[in-house]
PDB file of N, CA and C in Angstrom:
ATOM      1  N   UNK N   1     -43.253 -18.293   4.231  1.00 79.00           N
ATOM      2  CA  UNK N   1     -43.634 -19.174   5.324  1.00 79.00           C
ATOM      3  C   UNK N   1     -45.158 -19.201   5.410  1.00 79.00           C
ATOM      4  N   UNK N   2     -45.711 -20.382   5.497  1.00 91.00           N
ATOM      5  CA  UNK N   2     -47.148 -20.525   5.653  1.00 91.00           C
ATOM      6  C   UNK N   2     -47.592 -20.013   7.017  1.00 91.00           C
ATOM      7  N   UNK N   3     -48.848 -19.602   7.087  1.00 92.00           N
ATOM      8  CA  UNK N   3     -49.395 -19.097   8.347  1.00 92.00           C
ATOM      9  C   UNK N   3     -49.279 -20.151   9.455  1.00 92.00           C
ATOM     10  N   UNK N   4     -49.552 -21.398   9.121  1.00 96.00           N
ATOM     11  CA  UNK N   4     -49.442 -22.473  10.114  1.00 96.00           C
ATOM     12  C   UNK N   4     -48.003 -22.634  10.592  1.00 96.00           C
ATOM     13  N   UNK N   5     -47.056 -22.560   9.671  1.00 96.00           N
ATOM     14  CA  UNK N   5     -45.638 -22.682  10.035  1.00 96.00           C
ATOM     15  C   UNK N   5     -45.204 -21.539  10.941  1.00 96.00           C
ATOM     16  N   UNK N   6     -45.682 -20.331  10.638  1.00 96.00           N
ATOM     17  CA  UNK N   6     -45.333 -19.174  11.461  1.00 96.00           C
ATOM     18  C   UNK N   6     -45.882 -19.340  12.875  1.00 96.00           C
ATOM     19  N   UNK N   7     -47.126 -19.775  12.984  1.00 98.00           N
ATOM     20  CA  UNK N   7     -47.725 -19.972  14.308  1.00 98.00           C
ATOM     21  C   UNK N   7     -46.923 -20.989  15.119  1.00 98.00           C
ATOM     22  N   UNK N   8     -46.577 -22.114  14.499  1.00 98.00           N
ATOM     23  CA  UNK N   8     -45.783 -23.131  15.193  1.00 98.00           C
ATOM     24  C   UNK N   8     -44.401 -22.601  15.554  1.00 98.00           C
ATOM     25  N   UNK N   9     -43.776 -21.893  14.628  1.00 97.00           N
ATOM     26  CA  UNK N   9     -42.434 -21.360  14.882  1.00 97.00           C
ATOM     27  C   UNK N   9     -42.443 -20.412  16.085  1.00 97.00           C
ATOM     28  N   UNK N  10     -43.400 -19.496  16.107  1.00 97.00           N
ATOM     29  CA  UNK N  10     -43.477 -18.543  17.216  1.00 97.00           C
ATOM     30  C   UNK N  10     -43.790 -19.253  18.535  1.00 97.00           C
ATOM     31  N   UNK N  11     -44.679 -20.235  18.485  1.00 98.00           N
ATOM     32  CA  UNK N  11     -45.009 -20.990  19.699  1.00 98.00           C
ATOM     33  C   UNK N  11     -43.782 -21.729  20.224  1.00 98.00           C
ATOM     34  N   UNK N  12     -43.027 -22.332  19.322  1.00 97.00           N
ATOM     35  CA  UNK N  12     -41.810 -23.045  19.732  1.00 97.00           C
ATOM     36  C   UNK N  12     -40.751 -22.090  20.277  1.00 97.00           C
ATOM     37  N   UNK N  13     -40.622 -20.944  19.629  1.00 96.00           N
ATOM     38  CA  UNK N  13     -39.575 -19.986  19.989  1.00 96.00           C
ATOM     39  C   UNK N  13     -39.863 -19.262  21.307  1.00 96.00           C
ATOM     40  N   UNK N  14     -41.126 -18.913  21.550  1.00 96.00           N
ATOM     41  CA  UNK N  14     -41.445 -18.044  22.687  1.00 96.00           C
ATOM     42  C   UNK N  14     -42.349 -18.676  23.741  1.00 96.00           C
ATOM     43  N   UNK N  15     -42.966 -19.802  23.432  1.00 94.00           N
ATOM     44  CA  UNK N  15     -43.928 -20.419  24.343  1.00 94.00           C
ATOM     45  C   UNK N  15     -43.377 -20.777  25.707  1.00 94.00           C
ATOM     46  N   UNK N  16     -42.090 -21.090  25.778  1.00 96.00           N
ATOM     47  CA  UNK N  16     -41.517 -21.459  27.078  1.00 96.00           C
ATOM     48  C   UNK N  16     -41.445 -20.279  28.043  1.00 96.00           C
ATOM     49  N   UNK N  17     -41.662 -19.081  27.539  1.00 96.00           N
ATOM     50  CA  UNK N  17     -41.652 -17.885  28.400  1.00 96.00           C
ATOM     51  C   UNK N  17     -43.060 -17.509  28.870  1.00 96.00           C
ATOM     52  N   UNK N  18     -44.062 -18.234  28.383  1.00 97.00           N
ATOM     53  CA  UNK N  18     -45.455 -17.946  28.704  1.00 97.00           C
ATOM     54  C   UNK N  18     -45.881 -18.726  29.942  1.00 97.00           C
ATOM     55  N   UNK N  19     -46.965 -18.266  30.558  1.00 97.00           N
ATOM     56  CA  UNK N  19     -47.571 -19.054  31.626  1.00 97.00           C
ATOM     57  C   UNK N  19     -48.165 -20.318  31.009  1.00 97.00           C
ATOM     58  N   UNK N  20     -48.446 -21.294  31.849  1.00 98.00           N
ATOM     59  CA  UNK N  20     -49.051 -22.535  31.352  1.00 98.00           C
ATOM     60  C   UNK N  20     -50.393 -22.252  30.677  1.00 98.00           C
ATOM     61  N   UNK N  21     -51.171 -21.346  31.247  1.00 98.00           N
ATOM     62  CA  UNK N  21     -52.478 -21.011  30.672  1.00 98.00           C
ATOM     63  C   UNK N  21     -52.324 -20.355  29.302  1.00 98.00           C
ATOM     64  N   UNK N  22     -51.382 -19.423  29.181  1.00 98.00           N
ATOM     65  CA  UNK N  22     -51.157 -18.758  27.896  1.00 98.00           C
ATOM     66  C   UNK N  22     -50.645 -19.747  26.853  1.00 98.00           C
ATOM     67  N   UNK N  23     -49.760 -20.616  27.259  1.00 97.00           N
ATOM     68  CA  UNK N  23     -49.220 -21.627  26.347  1.00 97.00           C
ATOM     69  C   UNK N  23     -50.347 -22.546  25.863  1.00 97.00           C
ATOM     70  N   UNK N  24     -51.215 -22.947  26.772  1.00 98.00           N
ATOM     71  CA  UNK N  24     -52.348 -23.799  26.407  1.00 98.00           C
ATOM     72  C   UNK N  24     -53.259 -23.105  25.410  1.00 98.00           C
ATOM     73  N   UNK N  25     -53.520 -21.830  25.629  1.00 98.00           N
ATOM     74  CA  UNK N  25     -54.370 -21.073  24.713  1.00 98.00           C
ATOM     75  C   UNK N  25     -53.774 -21.055  23.315  1.00 98.00           C
ATOM     76  N   UNK N  26     -52.477 -20.833  23.225  1.00 98.00           N
ATOM     77  CA  UNK N  26     -51.801 -20.830  21.920  1.00 98.00           C
ATOM     78  C   UNK N  26     -51.995 -22.170  21.228  1.00 98.00           C
ATOM     79  N   UNK N  27     -51.749 -23.256  21.946  1.00 98.00           N
ATOM     80  CA  UNK N  27     -51.822 -24.574  21.324  1.00 98.00           C
ATOM     81  C   UNK N  27     -53.252 -24.991  21.005  1.00 98.00           C
ATOM     82  N   UNK N  28     -54.234 -24.506  21.753  1.00 98.00           N
ATOM     83  CA  UNK N  28     -55.637 -24.760  21.405  1.00 98.00           C
ATOM     84  C   UNK N  28     -55.951 -24.092  20.071  1.00 98.00           C
ATOM     85  N   UNK N  29     -55.532 -22.840  19.908  1.00 98.00           N
ATOM     86  CA  UNK N  29     -55.761 -22.146  18.632  1.00 98.00           C
ATOM     87  C   UNK N  29     -55.073 -22.877  17.484  1.00 98.00           C
ATOM     88  N   UNK N  30     -53.826 -23.269  17.688  1.00 98.00           N
ATOM     89  CA  UNK N  30     -53.097 -23.977  16.633  1.00 98.00           C
ATOM     90  C   UNK N  30     -53.784 -25.306  16.322  1.00 98.00           C
ATOM     91  N   UNK N  31     -54.146 -26.047  17.355  1.00 98.00           N
ATOM     92  CA  UNK N  31     -54.796 -27.340  17.159  1.00 98.00           C
ATOM     93  C   UNK N  31     -56.119 -27.241  16.427  1.00 98.00           C
ATOM     94  N   UNK N  32     -56.816 -26.124  16.630  1.00 98.00           N
ATOM     95  CA  UNK N  32     -58.098 -25.905  15.958  1.00 98.00           C
ATOM     96  C   UNK N  32     -57.920 -25.352  14.549  1.00 98.00           C
ATOM     97  N   UNK N  33     -56.679 -25.083  14.168  1.00 98.00           N
ATOM     98  CA  UNK N  33     -56.428 -24.520  12.842  1.00 98.00           C
ATOM     99  C   UNK N  33     -56.636 -23.021  12.774  1.00 98.00           C
ATOM    100  N   UNK N  34     -56.782 -22.377  13.926  1.00 97.00           N
ATOM    101  CA  UNK N  34     -56.956 -20.918  13.996  1.00 97.00           C
ATOM    102  C   UNK N  34     -55.583 -20.262  14.123  1.00 97.00           C
ATOM    103  N   UNK N  35     -54.817 -20.328  13.045  1.00 96.00           N
ATOM    104  CA  UNK N  35     -53.425 -19.883  13.091  1.00 96.00           C
ATOM    105  C   UNK N  35     -53.303 -18.378  13.292  1.00 96.00           C
ATOM    106  N   UNK N  36     -54.176 -17.602  12.657  1.00 93.00           N
ATOM    107  CA  UNK N  36     -54.131 -16.151  12.842  1.00 93.00           C
ATOM    108  C   UNK N  36     -54.436 -15.784  14.292  1.00 93.00           C
ATOM    109  N   UNK N  37     -55.400 -16.476  14.900  1.00 95.00           N
ATOM    110  CA  UNK N  37     -55.715 -16.235  16.313  1.00 95.00           C
ATOM    111  C   UNK N  37     -54.537 -16.609  17.201  1.00 95.00           C
ATOM    112  N   UNK N  38     -53.870 -17.707  16.869  1.00 97.00           N
ATOM    113  CA  UNK N  38     -52.691 -18.119  17.643  1.00 97.00           C
ATOM    114  C   UNK N  38     -51.606 -17.055  17.556  1.00 97.00           C
ATOM    115  N   UNK N  39     -51.357 -16.556  16.351  1.00 96.00           N
ATOM    116  CA  UNK N  39     -50.335 -15.525  16.157  1.00 96.00           C
ATOM    117  C   UNK N  39     -50.725 -14.255  16.901  1.00 96.00           C
ATOM    118  N   UNK N  40     -51.981 -13.871  16.795  1.00 93.00           N
ATOM    119  CA  UNK N  40     -52.459 -12.677  17.489  1.00 93.00           C
ATOM    120  C   UNK N  40     -52.260 -12.806  18.995  1.00 93.00           C
ATOM    121  N   UNK N  41     -52.619 -13.953  19.543  1.00 97.00           N
ATOM    122  CA  UNK N  41     -52.468 -14.168  20.980  1.00 97.00           C
ATOM    123  C   UNK N  41     -51.000 -14.179  21.379  1.00 97.00           C
ATOM    124  N   UNK N  42     -50.163 -14.831  20.572  1.00 97.00           N
ATOM    125  CA  UNK N  42     -48.717 -14.832  20.832  1.00 97.00           C
ATOM    126  C   UNK N  42     -48.172 -13.413  20.884  1.00 97.00           C
ATOM    127  N   UNK N  43     -48.575 -12.588  19.940  1.00 94.00           N
ATOM    128  CA  UNK N  43     -48.110 -11.200  19.908  1.00 94.00           C
ATOM    129  C   UNK N  43     -48.595 -10.437  21.136  1.00 94.00           C
ATOM    130  N   UNK N  44     -49.845 -10.676  21.518  1.00 94.00           N
ATOM    131  CA  UNK N  44     -50.410 -10.014  22.697  1.00 94.00           C
ATOM    132  C   UNK N  44     -49.617 -10.372  23.956  1.00 94.00           C
ATOM    133  N   UNK N  45     -49.323 -11.655  24.123  1.00 96.00           N
ATOM    134  CA  UNK N  45     -48.579 -12.097  25.309  1.00 96.00           C
ATOM    135  C   UNK N  45     -47.158 -11.550  25.285  1.00 96.00           C
ATOM    136  N   UNK N  46     -46.519 -11.586  24.124  1.00 96.00           N
ATOM    137  CA  UNK N  46     -45.156 -11.043  24.022  1.00 96.00           C
ATOM    138  C   UNK N  46     -45.137  -9.560  24.375  1.00 96.00           C
ATOM    139  N   UNK N  47     -46.116  -8.812  23.891  1.00 93.00           N
ATOM    140  CA  UNK N  47     -46.184  -7.383  24.207  1.00 93.00           C
ATOM    141  C   UNK N  47     -46.435  -7.175  25.698  1.00 93.00           C
ATOM    142  N   UNK N  48     -47.356  -7.930  26.249  1.00 94.00           N
ATOM    143  CA  UNK N  48     -47.704  -7.796  27.671  1.00 94.00           C
ATOM    144  C   UNK N  48     -46.513  -8.126  28.565  1.00 94.00           C
ATOM    145  N   UNK N  49     -45.746  -9.139  28.190  1.00 95.00           N
ATOM    146  CA  UNK N  49     -44.601  -9.547  28.994  1.00 95.00           C
ATOM    147  C   UNK N  49     -43.301  -8.873  28.556  1.00 95.00           C
ATOM    148  N   UNK N  50     -43.414  -7.975  27.598  1.00 94.00           N
ATOM    149  CA  UNK N  50     -42.254  -7.231  27.084  1.00 94.00           C
ATOM    150  C   UNK N  50     -41.157  -8.165  26.580  1.00 94.00           C
ATOM    151  N   UNK N  51     -41.587  -9.172  25.840  1.00 93.00           N
ATOM    152  CA  UNK N  51     -40.662 -10.114  25.220  1.00 93.00           C
ATOM    153  C   UNK N  51     -40.293  -9.558  23.852  1.00 93.00           C
ATOM    154  N   UNK N  52     -39.023  -9.303  23.648  1.00 90.00           N
ATOM    155  CA  UNK N  52     -38.556  -8.804  22.356  1.00 90.00           C
ATOM    156  C   UNK N  52     -38.390  -9.970  21.396  1.00 90.00           C
ATOM    157  N   UNK N  53     -38.881  -9.785  20.198  1.00 92.00           N
ATOM    158  CA  UNK N  53     -38.754 -10.822  19.184  1.00 92.00           C
ATOM    159  C   UNK N  53     -37.428 -10.678  18.450  1.00 92.00           C
ATOM    160  N   UNK N  54     -36.926 -11.791  17.967  1.00 93.00           N
ATOM    161  CA  UNK N  54     -35.682 -11.773  17.198  1.00 93.00           C
ATOM    162  C   UNK N  54     -35.919 -11.103  15.852  1.00 93.00           C
ATOM    163  N   UNK N  55     -34.840 -10.686  15.233  1.00 94.00           N
ATOM    164  CA  UNK N  55     -34.933 -10.093  13.895  1.00 94.00           C
ATOM    165  C   UNK N  55     -35.546 -11.086  12.915  1.00 94.00           C
ATOM    166  N   UNK N  56     -35.201 -12.358  13.062  1.00 95.00           N
ATOM    167  CA  UNK N  56     -35.754 -13.398  12.183  1.00 95.00           C
ATOM    168  C   UNK N  56     -37.272 -13.508  12.352  1.00 95.00           C
ATOM    169  N   UNK N  57     -37.738 -13.505  13.597  1.00 95.00           N
ATOM    170  CA  UNK N  57     -39.178 -13.595  13.856  1.00 95.00           C
ATOM    171  C   UNK N  57     -39.898 -12.372  13.303  1.00 95.00           C
ATOM    172  N   UNK N  58     -39.317 -11.200  13.499  1.00 92.00           N
ATOM    173  CA  UNK N  58     -39.927  -9.976  12.968  1.00 92.00           C
ATOM    174  C   UNK N  58     -39.969  -9.991  11.448  1.00 92.00           C
ATOM    175  N   UNK N  59     -38.919 -10.500  10.818  1.00 93.00           N
ATOM    176  CA  UNK N  59     -38.906 -10.599   9.353  1.00 93.00           C
ATOM    177  C   UNK N  59     -39.999 -11.553   8.880  1.00 93.00           C
ATOM    178  N   UNK N  60     -40.159 -12.665   9.566  1.00 94.00           N
ATOM    179  CA  UNK N  60     -41.207 -13.625   9.203  1.00 94.00           C
ATOM    180  C   UNK N  60     -42.592 -13.011   9.388  1.00 94.00           C
ATOM    181  N   UNK N  61     -42.781 -12.278  10.475  1.00 91.00           N
ATOM    182  CA  UNK N  61     -44.063 -11.612  10.712  1.00 91.00           C
ATOM    183  C   UNK N  61     -44.344 -10.547   9.661  1.00 91.00           C
ATOM    184  N   UNK N  62     -43.328  -9.788   9.303  1.00 89.00           N
ATOM    185  CA  UNK N  62     -43.490  -8.755   8.281  1.00 89.00           C
ATOM    186  C   UNK N  62     -43.872  -9.380   6.948  1.00 89.00           C
ATOM    187  N   UNK N  63     -43.230 -10.482   6.607  1.00 90.00           N
ATOM    188  CA  UNK N  63     -43.565 -11.193   5.373  1.00 90.00           C
ATOM    189  C   UNK N  63     -44.988 -11.742   5.442  1.00 90.00           C
ATOM    190  N   UNK N  64     -45.383 -12.273   6.583  1.00 88.00           N
ATOM    191  CA  UNK N  64     -46.743 -12.779   6.777  1.00 88.00           C
ATOM    192  C   UNK N  64     -47.767 -11.656   6.602  1.00 88.00           C
ATOM    193  N   UNK N  65     -47.481 -10.491   7.171  1.00 85.00           N
ATOM    194  CA  UNK N  65     -48.386  -9.352   7.004  1.00 85.00           C
ATOM    195  C   UNK N  65     -48.590  -9.029   5.533  1.00 85.00           C
ATOM    196  N   UNK N  66     -47.500  -9.087   4.774  1.00 84.00           N
ATOM    197  CA  UNK N  66     -47.565  -8.753   3.352  1.00 84.00           C
ATOM    198  C   UNK N  66     -48.276  -9.841   2.550  1.00 84.00           C
ATOM    199  N   UNK N  67     -47.833 -11.070   2.700  1.00 84.00           N
ATOM    200  CA  UNK N  67     -48.356 -12.172   1.892  1.00 84.00           C
ATOM    201  C   UNK N  67     -49.831 -12.439   2.183  1.00 84.00           C
ATOM    202  N   UNK N  68     -50.204 -12.408   3.447  1.00 78.00           N
ATOM    203  CA  UNK N  68     -51.579 -12.718   3.821  1.00 78.00           C
ATOM    204  C   UNK N  68     -52.448 -11.463   3.937  1.00 78.00           C
ATOM    205  N   UNK N  69     -51.896 -10.313   3.579  1.00 79.00           N
ATOM    206  CA  UNK N  69     -52.621  -9.043   3.627  1.00 79.00           C
ATOM    207  C   UNK N  69     -53.257  -8.836   5.006  1.00 79.00           C
ATOM    208  N   UNK N  70     -52.438  -8.948   6.040  1.00 78.00           N
ATOM    209  CA  UNK N  70     -52.903  -8.869   7.422  1.00 78.00           C
ATOM    210  C   UNK N  70     -52.529  -7.559   8.113  1.00 78.00           C
ATOM    211  N   UNK N  71     -51.954  -6.613   7.394  1.00 74.00           N
ATOM    212  CA  UNK N  71     -51.480  -5.377   8.030  1.00 74.00           C
ATOM    213  C   UNK N  71     -52.575  -4.642   8.781  1.00 74.00           C
ATOM    214  N   UNK N  72     -53.756  -4.571   8.196  1.00 75.00           N
ATOM    215  CA  UNK N  72     -54.845  -3.842   8.849  1.00 75.00           C
ATOM    216  C   UNK N  72     -55.234  -4.493  10.174  1.00 75.00           C
ATOM    217  N   UNK N  73     -55.179  -5.821  10.219  1.00 74.00           N
ATOM    218  CA  UNK N  73     -55.598  -6.542  11.420  1.00 74.00           C
ATOM    219  C   UNK N  73     -54.494  -6.685  12.459  1.00 74.00           C
ATOM    220  N   UNK N  74     -53.247  -6.855  11.999  1.00 80.00           N
ATOM    221  CA  UNK N  74     -52.174  -7.229  12.910  1.00 80.00           C
ATOM    222  C   UNK N  74     -50.958  -6.307  12.884  1.00 80.00           C
ATOM    223  N   UNK N  75     -50.953  -5.312  12.031  1.00 82.00           N
ATOM    224  CA  UNK N  75     -49.797  -4.425  11.913  1.00 82.00           C
ATOM    225  C   UNK N  75     -49.426  -3.748  13.218  1.00 82.00           C
ATOM    226  N   UNK N  76     -50.420  -3.265  13.955  1.00 84.00           N
ATOM    227  CA  UNK N  76     -50.156  -2.584  15.231  1.00 84.00           C
ATOM    228  C   UNK N  76     -49.587  -3.558  16.264  1.00 84.00           C
ATOM    229  N   UNK N  77     -50.085  -4.792  16.269  1.00 83.00           N
ATOM    230  CA  UNK N  77     -49.588  -5.792  17.221  1.00 83.00           C
ATOM    231  C   UNK N  77     -48.132  -6.131  16.940  1.00 83.00           C
ATOM    232  N   UNK N  78     -47.788  -6.249  15.671  1.00 85.00           N
ATOM    233  CA  UNK N  78     -46.392  -6.523  15.310  1.00 85.00           C
ATOM    234  C   UNK N  78     -45.518  -5.342  15.712  1.00 85.00           C
ATOM    235  N   UNK N  79     -45.999  -4.132  15.492  1.00 86.00           N
ATOM    236  CA  UNK N  79     -45.228  -2.939  15.859  1.00 86.00           C
ATOM    237  C   UNK N  79     -44.954  -2.894  17.366  1.00 86.00           C
ATOM    238  N   UNK N  80     -45.908  -3.352  18.186  1.00 86.00           N
ATOM    239  CA  UNK N  80     -45.722  -3.338  19.647  1.00 86.00           C
ATOM    240  C   UNK N  80     -44.591  -4.254  20.098  1.00 86.00           C
ATOM    241  N   UNK N  81     -44.366  -5.344  19.386  1.00 86.00           N
ATOM    242  CA  UNK N  81     -43.314  -6.279  19.790  1.00 86.00           C
ATOM    243  C   UNK N  81     -42.014  -6.058  19.031  1.00 86.00           C
ATOM    244  N   UNK N  82     -42.020  -5.096  18.131  1.00 86.00           N
ATOM    245  CA  UNK N  82     -40.818  -4.825  17.333  1.00 86.00           C
ATOM    246  C   UNK N  82     -39.760  -4.090  18.142  1.00 86.00           C
ATOM    247  N   UNK N  83     -40.133  -3.609  19.293  1.00 69.00           N
ATOM    248  CA  UNK N  83     -39.151  -2.967  20.158  1.00 69.00           C
ATOM    249  C   UNK N  83     -39.130  -1.535  19.925  1.00 69.00           C
TER     250      UNK N  83
END
């Protein structure tokens, strides 16, 4: 899954649980092409609101960490939402 696809998928899947301000922030990042920032913010909000991610979302995030070599930057954030 491309980074852009992952950002959109997570926004579609979890954005309805966010505040309007948080949702806007996600879509501003996506609209600007800052997909990693969008994903990071999504993970932060999910952790803060204790939103558990689906197994499918976690698998996609794990694959993204591997393919884009993002473990150092985002591994801890993914672990926080892994439950």
